[in-house]
Tab-separated table of C-alpha atoms (C1' of nucleotides) in Angstrom:
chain	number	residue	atom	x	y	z
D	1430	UNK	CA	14.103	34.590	-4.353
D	1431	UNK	CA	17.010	32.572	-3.504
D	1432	UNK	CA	19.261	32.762	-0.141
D	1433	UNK	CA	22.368	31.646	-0.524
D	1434	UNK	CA	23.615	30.646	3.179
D	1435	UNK	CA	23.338	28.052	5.829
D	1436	UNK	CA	19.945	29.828	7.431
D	1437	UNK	CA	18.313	29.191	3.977
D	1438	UNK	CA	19.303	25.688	3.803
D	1439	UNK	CA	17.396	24.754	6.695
D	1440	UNK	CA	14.449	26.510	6.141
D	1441	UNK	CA	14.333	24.748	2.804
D	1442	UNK	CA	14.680	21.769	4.306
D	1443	UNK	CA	12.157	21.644	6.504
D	1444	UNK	CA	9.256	23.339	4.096
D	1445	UNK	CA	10.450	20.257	1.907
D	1446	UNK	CA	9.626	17.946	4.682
D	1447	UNK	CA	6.291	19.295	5.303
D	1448	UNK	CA	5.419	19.512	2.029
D	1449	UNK	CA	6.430	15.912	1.355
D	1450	UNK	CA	4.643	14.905	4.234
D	1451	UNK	CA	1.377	16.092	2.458
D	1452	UNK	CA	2.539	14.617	-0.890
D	1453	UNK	CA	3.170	11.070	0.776
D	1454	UNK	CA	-0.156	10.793	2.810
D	1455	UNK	CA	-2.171	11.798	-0.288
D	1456	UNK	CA	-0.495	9.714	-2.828
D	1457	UNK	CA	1.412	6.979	-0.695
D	1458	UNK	CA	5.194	6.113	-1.137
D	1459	UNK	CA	5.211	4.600	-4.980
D	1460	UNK	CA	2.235	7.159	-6.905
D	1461	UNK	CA	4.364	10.126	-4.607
D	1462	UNK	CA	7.041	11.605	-7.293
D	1463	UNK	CA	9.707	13.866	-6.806
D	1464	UNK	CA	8.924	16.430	-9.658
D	1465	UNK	CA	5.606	17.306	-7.426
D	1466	UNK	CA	7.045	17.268	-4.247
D	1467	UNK	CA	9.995	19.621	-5.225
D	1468	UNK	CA	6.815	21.824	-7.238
D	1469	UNK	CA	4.996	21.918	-3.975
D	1470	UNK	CA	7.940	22.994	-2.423
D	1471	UNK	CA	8.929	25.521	-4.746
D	1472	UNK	CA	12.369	24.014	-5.439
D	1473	UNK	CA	13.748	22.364	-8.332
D	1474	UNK	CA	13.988	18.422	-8.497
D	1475	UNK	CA	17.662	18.575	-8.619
D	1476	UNK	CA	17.502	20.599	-4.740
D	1477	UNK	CA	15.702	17.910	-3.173
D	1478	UNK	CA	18.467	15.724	-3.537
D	1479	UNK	CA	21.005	18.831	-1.984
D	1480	UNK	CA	18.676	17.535	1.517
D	1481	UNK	CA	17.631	13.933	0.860
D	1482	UNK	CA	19.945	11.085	-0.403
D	1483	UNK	CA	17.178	9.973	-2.256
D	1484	UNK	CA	13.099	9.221	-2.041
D	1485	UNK	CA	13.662	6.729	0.409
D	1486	UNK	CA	15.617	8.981	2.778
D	1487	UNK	CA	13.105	11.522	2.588
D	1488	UNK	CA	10.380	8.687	3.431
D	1489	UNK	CA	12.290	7.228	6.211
D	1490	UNK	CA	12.746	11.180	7.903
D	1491	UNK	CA	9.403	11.841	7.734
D	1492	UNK	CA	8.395	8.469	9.515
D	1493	UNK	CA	10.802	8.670	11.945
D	1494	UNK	CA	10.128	11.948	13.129
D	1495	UNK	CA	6.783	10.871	12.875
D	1496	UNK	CA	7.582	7.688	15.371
D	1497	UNK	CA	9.255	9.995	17.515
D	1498	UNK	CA	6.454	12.429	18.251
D	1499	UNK	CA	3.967	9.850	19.233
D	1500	UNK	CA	6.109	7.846	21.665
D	1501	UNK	CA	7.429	11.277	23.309
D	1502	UNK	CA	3.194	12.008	23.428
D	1503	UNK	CA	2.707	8.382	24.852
D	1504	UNK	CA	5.447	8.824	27.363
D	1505	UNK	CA	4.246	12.341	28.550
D	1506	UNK	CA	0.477	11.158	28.829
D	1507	UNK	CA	1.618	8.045	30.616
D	1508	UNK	CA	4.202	9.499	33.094
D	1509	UNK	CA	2.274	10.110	36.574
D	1510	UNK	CA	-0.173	7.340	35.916
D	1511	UNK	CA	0.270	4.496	38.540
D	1512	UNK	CA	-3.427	3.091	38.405
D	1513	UNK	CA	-3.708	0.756	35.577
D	1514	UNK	CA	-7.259	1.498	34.635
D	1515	UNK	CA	-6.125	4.946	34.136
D	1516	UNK	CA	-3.393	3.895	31.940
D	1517	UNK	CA	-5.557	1.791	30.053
D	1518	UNK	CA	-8.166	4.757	29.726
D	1519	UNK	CA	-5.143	7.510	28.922
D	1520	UNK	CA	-3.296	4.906	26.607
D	1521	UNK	CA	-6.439	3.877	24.449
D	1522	UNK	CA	-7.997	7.969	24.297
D	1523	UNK	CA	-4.524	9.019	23.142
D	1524	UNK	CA	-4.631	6.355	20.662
D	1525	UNK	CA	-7.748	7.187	19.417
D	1526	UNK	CA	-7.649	10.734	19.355
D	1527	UNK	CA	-4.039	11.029	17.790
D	1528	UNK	CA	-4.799	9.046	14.987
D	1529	UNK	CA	-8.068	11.000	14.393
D	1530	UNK	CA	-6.355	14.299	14.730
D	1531	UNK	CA	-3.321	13.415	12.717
D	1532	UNK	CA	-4.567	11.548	9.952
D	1533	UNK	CA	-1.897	12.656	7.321
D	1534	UNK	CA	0.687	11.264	10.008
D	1535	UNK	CA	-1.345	8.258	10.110
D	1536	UNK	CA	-1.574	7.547	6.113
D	1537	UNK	CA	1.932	8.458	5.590
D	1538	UNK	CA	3.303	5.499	7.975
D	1539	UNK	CA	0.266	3.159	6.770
D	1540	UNK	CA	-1.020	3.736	3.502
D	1541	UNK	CA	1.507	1.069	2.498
D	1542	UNK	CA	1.597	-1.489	4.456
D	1543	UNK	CA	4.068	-4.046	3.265
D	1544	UNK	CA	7.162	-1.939	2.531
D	1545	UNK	CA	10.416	-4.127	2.926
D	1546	UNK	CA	12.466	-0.779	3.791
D	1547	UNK	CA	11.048	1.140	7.170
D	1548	UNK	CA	9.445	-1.944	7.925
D	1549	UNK	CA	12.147	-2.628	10.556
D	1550	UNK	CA	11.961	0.872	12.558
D	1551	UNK	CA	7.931	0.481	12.447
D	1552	UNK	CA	8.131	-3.030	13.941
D	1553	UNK	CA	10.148	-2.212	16.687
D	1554	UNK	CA	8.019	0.909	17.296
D	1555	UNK	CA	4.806	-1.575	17.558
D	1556	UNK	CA	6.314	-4.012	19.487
D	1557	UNK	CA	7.093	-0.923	21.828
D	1558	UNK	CA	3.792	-0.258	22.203
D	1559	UNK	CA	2.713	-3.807	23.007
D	1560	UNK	CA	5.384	-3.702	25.822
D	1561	UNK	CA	3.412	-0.846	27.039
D	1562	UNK	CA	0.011	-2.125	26.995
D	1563	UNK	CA	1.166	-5.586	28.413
D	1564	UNK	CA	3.029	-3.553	31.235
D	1565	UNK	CA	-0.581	-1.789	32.051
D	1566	UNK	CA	-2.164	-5.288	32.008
D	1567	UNK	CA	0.775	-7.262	34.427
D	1568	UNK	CA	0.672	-4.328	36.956
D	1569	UNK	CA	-3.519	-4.149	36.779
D	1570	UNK	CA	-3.438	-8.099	37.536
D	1571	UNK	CA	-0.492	-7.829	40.044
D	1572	UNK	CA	-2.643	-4.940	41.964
D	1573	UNK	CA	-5.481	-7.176	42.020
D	1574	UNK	CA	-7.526	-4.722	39.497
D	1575	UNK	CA	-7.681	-7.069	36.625
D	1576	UNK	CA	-8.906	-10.814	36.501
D	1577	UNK	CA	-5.697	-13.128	35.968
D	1578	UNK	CA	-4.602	-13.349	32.316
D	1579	UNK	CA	-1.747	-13.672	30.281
D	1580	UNK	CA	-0.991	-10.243	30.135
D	1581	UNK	CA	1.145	-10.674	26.394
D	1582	UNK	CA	-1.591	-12.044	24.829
D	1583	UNK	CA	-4.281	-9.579	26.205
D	1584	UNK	CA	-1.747	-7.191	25.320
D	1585	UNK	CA	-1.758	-8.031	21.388
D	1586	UNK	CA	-5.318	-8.240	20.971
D	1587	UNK	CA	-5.803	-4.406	22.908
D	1588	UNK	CA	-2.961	-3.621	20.143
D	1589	UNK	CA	-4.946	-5.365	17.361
D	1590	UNK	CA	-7.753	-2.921	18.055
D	1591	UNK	CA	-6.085	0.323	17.972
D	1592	UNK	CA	-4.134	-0.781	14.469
D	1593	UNK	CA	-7.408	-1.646	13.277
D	1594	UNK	CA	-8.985	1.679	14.060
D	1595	UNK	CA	-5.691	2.841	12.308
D	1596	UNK	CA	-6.864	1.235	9.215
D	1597	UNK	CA	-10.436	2.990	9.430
D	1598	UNK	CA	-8.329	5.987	9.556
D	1599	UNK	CA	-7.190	5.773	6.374
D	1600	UNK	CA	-9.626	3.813	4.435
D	1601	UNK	CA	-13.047	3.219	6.372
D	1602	UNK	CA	-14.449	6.123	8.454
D	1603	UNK	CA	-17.238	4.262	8.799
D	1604	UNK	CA	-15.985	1.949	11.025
D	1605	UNK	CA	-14.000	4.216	13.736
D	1606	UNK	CA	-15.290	4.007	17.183
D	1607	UNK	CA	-15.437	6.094	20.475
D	1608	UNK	CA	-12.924	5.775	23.053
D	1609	UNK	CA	-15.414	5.069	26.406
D	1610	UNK	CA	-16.892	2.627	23.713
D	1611	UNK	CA	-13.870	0.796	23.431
D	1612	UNK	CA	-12.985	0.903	26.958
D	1613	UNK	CA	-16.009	-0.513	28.200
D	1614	UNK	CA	-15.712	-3.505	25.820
D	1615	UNK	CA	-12.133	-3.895	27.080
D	1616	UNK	CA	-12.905	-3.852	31.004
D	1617	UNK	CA	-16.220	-5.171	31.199
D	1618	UNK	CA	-16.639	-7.486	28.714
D	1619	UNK	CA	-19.977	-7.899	26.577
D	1620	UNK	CA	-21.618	-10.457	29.269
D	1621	UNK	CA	-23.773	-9.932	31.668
B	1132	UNK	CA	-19.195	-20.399	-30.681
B	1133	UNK	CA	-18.419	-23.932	-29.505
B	1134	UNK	CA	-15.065	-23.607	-30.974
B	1135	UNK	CA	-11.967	-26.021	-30.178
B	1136	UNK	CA	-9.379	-23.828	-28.393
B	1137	UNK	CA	-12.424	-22.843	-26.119
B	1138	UNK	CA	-10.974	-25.723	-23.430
B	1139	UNK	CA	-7.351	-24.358	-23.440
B	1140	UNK	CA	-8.710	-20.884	-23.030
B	1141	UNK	CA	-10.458	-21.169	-19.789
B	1142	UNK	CA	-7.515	-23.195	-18.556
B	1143	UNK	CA	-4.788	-20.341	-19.473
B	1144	UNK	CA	-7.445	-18.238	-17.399
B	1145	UNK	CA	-7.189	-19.955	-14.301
B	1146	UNK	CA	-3.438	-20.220	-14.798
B	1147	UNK	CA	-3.067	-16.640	-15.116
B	1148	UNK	CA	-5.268	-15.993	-11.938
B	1149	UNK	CA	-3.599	-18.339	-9.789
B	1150	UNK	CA	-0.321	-17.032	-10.697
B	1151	UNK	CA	-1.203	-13.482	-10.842
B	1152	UNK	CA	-2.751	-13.506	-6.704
B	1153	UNK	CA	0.792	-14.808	-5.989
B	1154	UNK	CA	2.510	-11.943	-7.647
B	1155	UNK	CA	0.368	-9.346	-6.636
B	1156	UNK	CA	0.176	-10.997	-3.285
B	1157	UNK	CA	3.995	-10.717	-2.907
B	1158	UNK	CA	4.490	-7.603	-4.786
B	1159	UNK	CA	1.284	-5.718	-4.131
B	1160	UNK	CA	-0.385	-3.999	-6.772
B	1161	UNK	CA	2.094	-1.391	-7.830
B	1162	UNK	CA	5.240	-3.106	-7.724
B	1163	UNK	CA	3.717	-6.493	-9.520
B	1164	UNK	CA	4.636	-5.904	-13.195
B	1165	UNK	CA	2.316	-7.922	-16.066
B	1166	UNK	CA	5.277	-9.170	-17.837
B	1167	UNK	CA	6.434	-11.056	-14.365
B	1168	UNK	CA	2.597	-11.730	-13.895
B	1169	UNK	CA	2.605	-13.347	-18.248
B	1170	UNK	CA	6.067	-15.091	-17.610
B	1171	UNK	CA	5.039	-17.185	-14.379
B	1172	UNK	CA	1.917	-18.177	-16.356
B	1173	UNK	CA	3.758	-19.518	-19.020
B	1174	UNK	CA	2.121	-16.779	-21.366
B	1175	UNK	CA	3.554	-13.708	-23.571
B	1176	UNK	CA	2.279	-10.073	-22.402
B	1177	UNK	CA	-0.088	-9.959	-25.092
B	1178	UNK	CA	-1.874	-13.108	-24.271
B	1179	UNK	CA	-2.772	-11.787	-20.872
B	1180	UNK	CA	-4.590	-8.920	-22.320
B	1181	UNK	CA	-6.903	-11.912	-24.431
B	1182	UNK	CA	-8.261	-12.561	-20.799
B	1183	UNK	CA	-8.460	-8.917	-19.146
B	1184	UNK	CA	-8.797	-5.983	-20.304
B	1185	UNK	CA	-6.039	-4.294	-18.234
B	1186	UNK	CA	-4.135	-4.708	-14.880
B	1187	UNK	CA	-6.882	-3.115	-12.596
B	1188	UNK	CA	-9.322	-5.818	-14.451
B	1189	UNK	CA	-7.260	-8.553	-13.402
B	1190	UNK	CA	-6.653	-7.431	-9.810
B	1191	UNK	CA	-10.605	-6.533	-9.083
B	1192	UNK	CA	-11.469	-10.318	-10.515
B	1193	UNK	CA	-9.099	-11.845	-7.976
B	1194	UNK	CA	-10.137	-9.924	-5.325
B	1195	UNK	CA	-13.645	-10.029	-5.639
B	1196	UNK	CA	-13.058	-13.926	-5.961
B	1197	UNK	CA	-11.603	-13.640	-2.809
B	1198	UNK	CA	-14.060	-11.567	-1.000
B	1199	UNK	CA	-16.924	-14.000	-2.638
B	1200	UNK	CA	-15.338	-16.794	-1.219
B	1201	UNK	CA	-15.005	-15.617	2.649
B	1202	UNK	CA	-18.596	-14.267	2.322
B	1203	UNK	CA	-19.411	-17.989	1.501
B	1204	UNK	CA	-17.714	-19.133	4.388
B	1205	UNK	CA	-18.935	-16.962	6.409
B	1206	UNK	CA	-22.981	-18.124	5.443
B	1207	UNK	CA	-21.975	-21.348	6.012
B	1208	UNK	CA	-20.273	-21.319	9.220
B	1209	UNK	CA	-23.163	-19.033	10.587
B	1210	UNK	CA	-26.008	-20.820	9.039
B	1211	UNK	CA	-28.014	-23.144	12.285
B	1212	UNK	CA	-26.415	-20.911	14.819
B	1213	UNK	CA	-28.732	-19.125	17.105
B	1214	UNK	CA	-26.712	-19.391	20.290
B	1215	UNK	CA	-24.776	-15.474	20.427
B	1216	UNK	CA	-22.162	-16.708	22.371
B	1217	UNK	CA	-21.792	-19.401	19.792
B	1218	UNK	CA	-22.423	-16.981	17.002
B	1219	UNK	CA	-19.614	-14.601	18.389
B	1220	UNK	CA	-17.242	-18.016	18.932
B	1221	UNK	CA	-17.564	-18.952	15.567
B	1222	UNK	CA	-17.482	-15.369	13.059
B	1223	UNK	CA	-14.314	-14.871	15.242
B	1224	UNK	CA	-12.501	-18.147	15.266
B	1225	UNK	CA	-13.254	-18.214	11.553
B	1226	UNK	CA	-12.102	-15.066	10.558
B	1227	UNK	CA	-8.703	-15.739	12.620
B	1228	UNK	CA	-8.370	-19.038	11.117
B	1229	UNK	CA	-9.382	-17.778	7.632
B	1230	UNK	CA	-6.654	-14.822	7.807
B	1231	UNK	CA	-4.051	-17.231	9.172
B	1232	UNK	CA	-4.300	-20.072	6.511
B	1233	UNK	CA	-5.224	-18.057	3.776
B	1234	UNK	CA	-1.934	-15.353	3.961
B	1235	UNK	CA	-2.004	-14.768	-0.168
B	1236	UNK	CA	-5.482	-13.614	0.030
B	1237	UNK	CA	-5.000	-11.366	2.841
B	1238	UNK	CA	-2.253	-9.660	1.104
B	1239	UNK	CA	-4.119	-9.140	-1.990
B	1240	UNK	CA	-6.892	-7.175	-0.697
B	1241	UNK	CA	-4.710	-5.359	2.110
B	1242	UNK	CA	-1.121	-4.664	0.631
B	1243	UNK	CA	-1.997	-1.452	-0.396
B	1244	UNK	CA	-4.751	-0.049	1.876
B	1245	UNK	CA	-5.364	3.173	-0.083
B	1246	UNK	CA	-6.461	2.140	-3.374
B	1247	UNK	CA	-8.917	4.137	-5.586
B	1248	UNK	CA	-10.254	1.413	-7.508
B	1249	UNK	CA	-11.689	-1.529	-6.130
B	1250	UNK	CA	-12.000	0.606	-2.386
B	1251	UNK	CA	-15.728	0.781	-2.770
B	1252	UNK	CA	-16.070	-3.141	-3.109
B	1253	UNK	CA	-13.689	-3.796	-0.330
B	1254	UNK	CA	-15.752	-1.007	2.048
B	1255	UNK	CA	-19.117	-2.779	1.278
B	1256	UNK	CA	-17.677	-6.095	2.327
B	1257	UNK	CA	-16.557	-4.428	5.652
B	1258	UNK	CA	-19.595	-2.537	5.954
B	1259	UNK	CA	-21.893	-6.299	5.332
B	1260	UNK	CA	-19.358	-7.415	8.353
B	1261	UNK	CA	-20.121	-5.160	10.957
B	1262	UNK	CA	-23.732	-5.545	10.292
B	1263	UNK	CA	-23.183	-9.413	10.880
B	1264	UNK	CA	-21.831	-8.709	13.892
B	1265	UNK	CA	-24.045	-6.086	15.490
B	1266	UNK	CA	-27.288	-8.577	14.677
B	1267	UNK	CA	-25.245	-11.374	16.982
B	1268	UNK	CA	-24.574	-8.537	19.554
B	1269	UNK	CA	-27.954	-7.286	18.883
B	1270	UNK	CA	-29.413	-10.740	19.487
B	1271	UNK	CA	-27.193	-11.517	22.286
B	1272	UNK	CA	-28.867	-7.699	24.386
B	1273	UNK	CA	-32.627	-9.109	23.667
B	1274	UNK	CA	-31.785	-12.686	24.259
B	1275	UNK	CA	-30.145	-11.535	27.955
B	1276	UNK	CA	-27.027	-12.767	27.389
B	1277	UNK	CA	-25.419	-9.668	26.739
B	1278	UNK	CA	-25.387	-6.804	28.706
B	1279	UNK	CA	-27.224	-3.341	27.172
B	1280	UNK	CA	-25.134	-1.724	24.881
B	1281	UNK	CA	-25.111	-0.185	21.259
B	1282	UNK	CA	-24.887	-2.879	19.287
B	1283	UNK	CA	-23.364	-0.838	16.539
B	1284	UNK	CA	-20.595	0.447	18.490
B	1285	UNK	CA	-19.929	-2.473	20.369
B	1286	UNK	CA	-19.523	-4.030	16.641
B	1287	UNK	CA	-17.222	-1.375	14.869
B	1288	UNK	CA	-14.647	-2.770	18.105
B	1289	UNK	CA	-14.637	-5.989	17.577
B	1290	UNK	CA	-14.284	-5.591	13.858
B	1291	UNK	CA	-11.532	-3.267	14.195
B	1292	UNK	CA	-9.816	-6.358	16.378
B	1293	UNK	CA	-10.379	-8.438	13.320
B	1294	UNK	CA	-8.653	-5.670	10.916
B	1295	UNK	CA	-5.839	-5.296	13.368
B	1296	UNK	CA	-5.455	-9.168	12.813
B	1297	UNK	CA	-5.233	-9.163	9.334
B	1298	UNK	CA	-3.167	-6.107	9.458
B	1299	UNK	CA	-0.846	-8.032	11.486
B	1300	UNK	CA	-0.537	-11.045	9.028
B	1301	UNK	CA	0.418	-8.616	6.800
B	1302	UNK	CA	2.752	-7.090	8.355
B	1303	UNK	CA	3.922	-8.602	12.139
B	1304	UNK	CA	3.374	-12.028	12.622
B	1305	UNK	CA	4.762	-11.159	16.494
B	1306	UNK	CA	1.317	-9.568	17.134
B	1307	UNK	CA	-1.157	-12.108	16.311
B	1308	UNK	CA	-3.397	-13.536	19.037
B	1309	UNK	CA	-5.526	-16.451	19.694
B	1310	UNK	CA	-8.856	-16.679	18.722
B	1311	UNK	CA	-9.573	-17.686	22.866
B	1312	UNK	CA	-7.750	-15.275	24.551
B	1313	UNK	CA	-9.740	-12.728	22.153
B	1314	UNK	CA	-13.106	-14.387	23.015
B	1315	UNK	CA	-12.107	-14.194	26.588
B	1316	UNK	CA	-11.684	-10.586	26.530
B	1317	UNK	CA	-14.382	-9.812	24.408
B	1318	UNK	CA	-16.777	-11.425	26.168
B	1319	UNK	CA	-15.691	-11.309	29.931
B	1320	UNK	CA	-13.190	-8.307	30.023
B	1321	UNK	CA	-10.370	-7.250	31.807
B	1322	UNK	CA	-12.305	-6.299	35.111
B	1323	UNK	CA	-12.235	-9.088	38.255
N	1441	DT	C1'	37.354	43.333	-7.056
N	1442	DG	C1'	37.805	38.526	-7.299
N	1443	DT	C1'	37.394	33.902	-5.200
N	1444	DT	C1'	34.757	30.602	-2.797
N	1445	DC	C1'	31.051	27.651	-1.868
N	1446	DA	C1'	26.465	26.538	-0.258
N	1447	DT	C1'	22.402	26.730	-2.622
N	1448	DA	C1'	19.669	26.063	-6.689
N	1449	DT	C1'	18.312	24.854	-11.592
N	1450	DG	C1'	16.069	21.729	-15.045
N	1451	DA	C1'	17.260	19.324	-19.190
N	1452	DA	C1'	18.793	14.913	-20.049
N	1453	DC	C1'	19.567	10.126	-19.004
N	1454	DC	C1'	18.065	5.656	-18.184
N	1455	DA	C1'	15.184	2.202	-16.610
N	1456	DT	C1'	10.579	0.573	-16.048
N	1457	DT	C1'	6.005	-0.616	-17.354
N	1458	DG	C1'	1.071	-0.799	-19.141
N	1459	DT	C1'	-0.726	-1.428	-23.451
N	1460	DT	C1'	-1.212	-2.211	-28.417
N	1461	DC	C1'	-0.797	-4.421	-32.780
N	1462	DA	C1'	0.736	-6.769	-36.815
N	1463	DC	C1'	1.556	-11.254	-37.223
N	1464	DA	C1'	1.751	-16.533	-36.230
N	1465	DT	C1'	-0.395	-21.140	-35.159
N	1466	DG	C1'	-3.280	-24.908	-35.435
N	1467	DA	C1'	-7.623	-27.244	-34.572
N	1468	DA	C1'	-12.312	-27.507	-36.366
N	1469	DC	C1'	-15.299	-27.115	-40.073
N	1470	DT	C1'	-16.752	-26.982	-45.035
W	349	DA	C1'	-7.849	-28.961	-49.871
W	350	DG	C1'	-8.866	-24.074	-47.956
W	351	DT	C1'	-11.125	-20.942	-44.555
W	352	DT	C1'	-12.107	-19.390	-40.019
W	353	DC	C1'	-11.107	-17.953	-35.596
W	354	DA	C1'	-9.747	-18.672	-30.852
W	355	DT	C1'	-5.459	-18.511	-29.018
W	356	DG	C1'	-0.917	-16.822	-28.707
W	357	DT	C1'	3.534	-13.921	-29.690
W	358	DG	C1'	6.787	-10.177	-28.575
W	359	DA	C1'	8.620	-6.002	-30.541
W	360	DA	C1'	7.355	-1.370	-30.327
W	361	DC	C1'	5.091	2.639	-28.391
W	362	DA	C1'	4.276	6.104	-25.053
W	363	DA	C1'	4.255	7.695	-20.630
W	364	DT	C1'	6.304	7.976	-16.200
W	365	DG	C1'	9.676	8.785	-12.794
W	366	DG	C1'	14.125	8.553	-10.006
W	367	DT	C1'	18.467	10.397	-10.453
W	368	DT	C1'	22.466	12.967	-12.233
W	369	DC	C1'	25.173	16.800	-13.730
W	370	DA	C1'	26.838	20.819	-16.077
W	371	DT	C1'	25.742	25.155	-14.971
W	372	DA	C1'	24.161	29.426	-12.504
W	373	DT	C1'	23.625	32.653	-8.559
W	374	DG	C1'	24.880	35.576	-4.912
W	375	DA	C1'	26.375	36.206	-0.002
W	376	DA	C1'	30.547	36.308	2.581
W	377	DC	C1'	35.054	37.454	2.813
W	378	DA	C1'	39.857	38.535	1.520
DNA sequence: TGTTCATATGAACCATTGTTCACATGAACT
DNA sequence: AGTTCATGTGAACAATGGTTCATATGAACA
């Protein structure tokens, strides 16, 4: 069943990304091998490497592309929003409900966690999104919304909160929490 | 049997766990190696197996060790409080402190999150955290001092906070907070 | 029809690694 | 002295896994 043009090639391609996409999140980067991705994918092991360079450049697609899609969703979700306790609300809900609705995205960039290679690119995506939040939290003080804070440091501990719900993702279901939950605790505050 | 070597052997022993939570610590569990884990100790490859009976032995005695140890911590540093507030002050502060000082430990137990083995003992730990904390946020509602809430809910948050801290040792030093500014929020919020 | 080349194959290569085992050592005891 | 046994050695085994390469196929085109 094989095509032999330019059409095929692509197609092969990208049912070898999706496929190693479920290998990855199920077995992480090191247990993953290429003799069951290119099985799943109904190619031989020696075709993989006609698309990918090698296991790491098949890793580092995936997560990129992966990157990608959630700071395209983050910008979308984010775009008309001028009042900061909407942001906050938007920003935290899309969070939470991405990571719950994508959890083979979410293992595949975290089921790892202290990979020298991709480490880079995942950095500067999380220090992205603590730009964001702190940007939500200067503007909310600025419009007289929030109390006055240092809006980086408030900023890190919001971010602490949704990479720990990350975490429950993938190991601890136990532990995940609701979004109006989470917001409450963040505006109000658990004093009286 | 009260036999001579018996001194020598239990000192080997600690060598070989005090060298192995560095390796695995840098390495993680999949990448350490025993022969790098049996050279650092000063020991062949067959004299580690004397001590445990595989790999997987020797990681789950180190990290049990180390979840044994913050337990103990955590008794102690909890033990005449009755005050919430001061409750909440001090689990938190501690466990930021703990995480920061204590780096090898945090990578042992979180370098790889998905593990098979040695999840279950990790997820009871968590699971004996969040209780801690919902019976100080639980205390906290009937004492007055905290507003109503779910106790339970309220307490997945913060300790999802706490992951994202560790998380963040192991990963991005940029993102860790101060144990204040993450009292602050907690207990006042963003809201004027 | 014959040539070309993107696509595809999978055995083989090579390095790595957990584990075992036959064997050594030397202190304690008889 | 000799025996015992905890302690220790490292070569060898077996399994795994990333990667390569000689080889095959067939669609497109001359």
């Amino acid at each position: 069943m094989v095509h032999m043009n330019n059409r095929s090639g692509t197609e092969t391609k990208k049912r070898i990304l999706q496929v190693a996409a479920e290998v990855f999140a199920e077995y992480g980067y090191a247990e993953a091998n290429m003799r069951l991705i290119s099985r799943s994918a109904g190619i031989s092991v020696g075709g993989l490497y006609l698309y990918f360079k090698d296991k790491e450049d098949l890793y580092l697609t995936l997560m990129n592309e992966s990157l990608d899609y959630i700071n395209q969703k983050t910008r979308d979700a984010l775009k008309d929003t001028h009042d900061p306790i909407e942001a906050i609300t938007s920003l935290i809900t899309l969070s939470v409900n991405y990571a719950k609705t994508n959890r083979e995205r979410i293992l595949l960039q975290g089921r790892e966690l202290g990979f020298s290679f991709g480490l880079e690119v995942k950095k500067k995506f999380f220090k992205e999104r603590r730009r964001l939040i702190e940007e939500i939290i200067r503007d909310g003080v600025a419009k007289g919304v929030f109390r006055s804070c240092d809006p980086a440091e408030k900023a890190k501990i919001i971010f602490s909160l949704l990479r720990g719900f990350v975490v429950s993702i993938i190991i601890d279901d136990e532990a995940l929490f609701a979004a109006e939950e989470c917001l409450d605790l963040i505006l109000n505050g658990l004093l009286k």
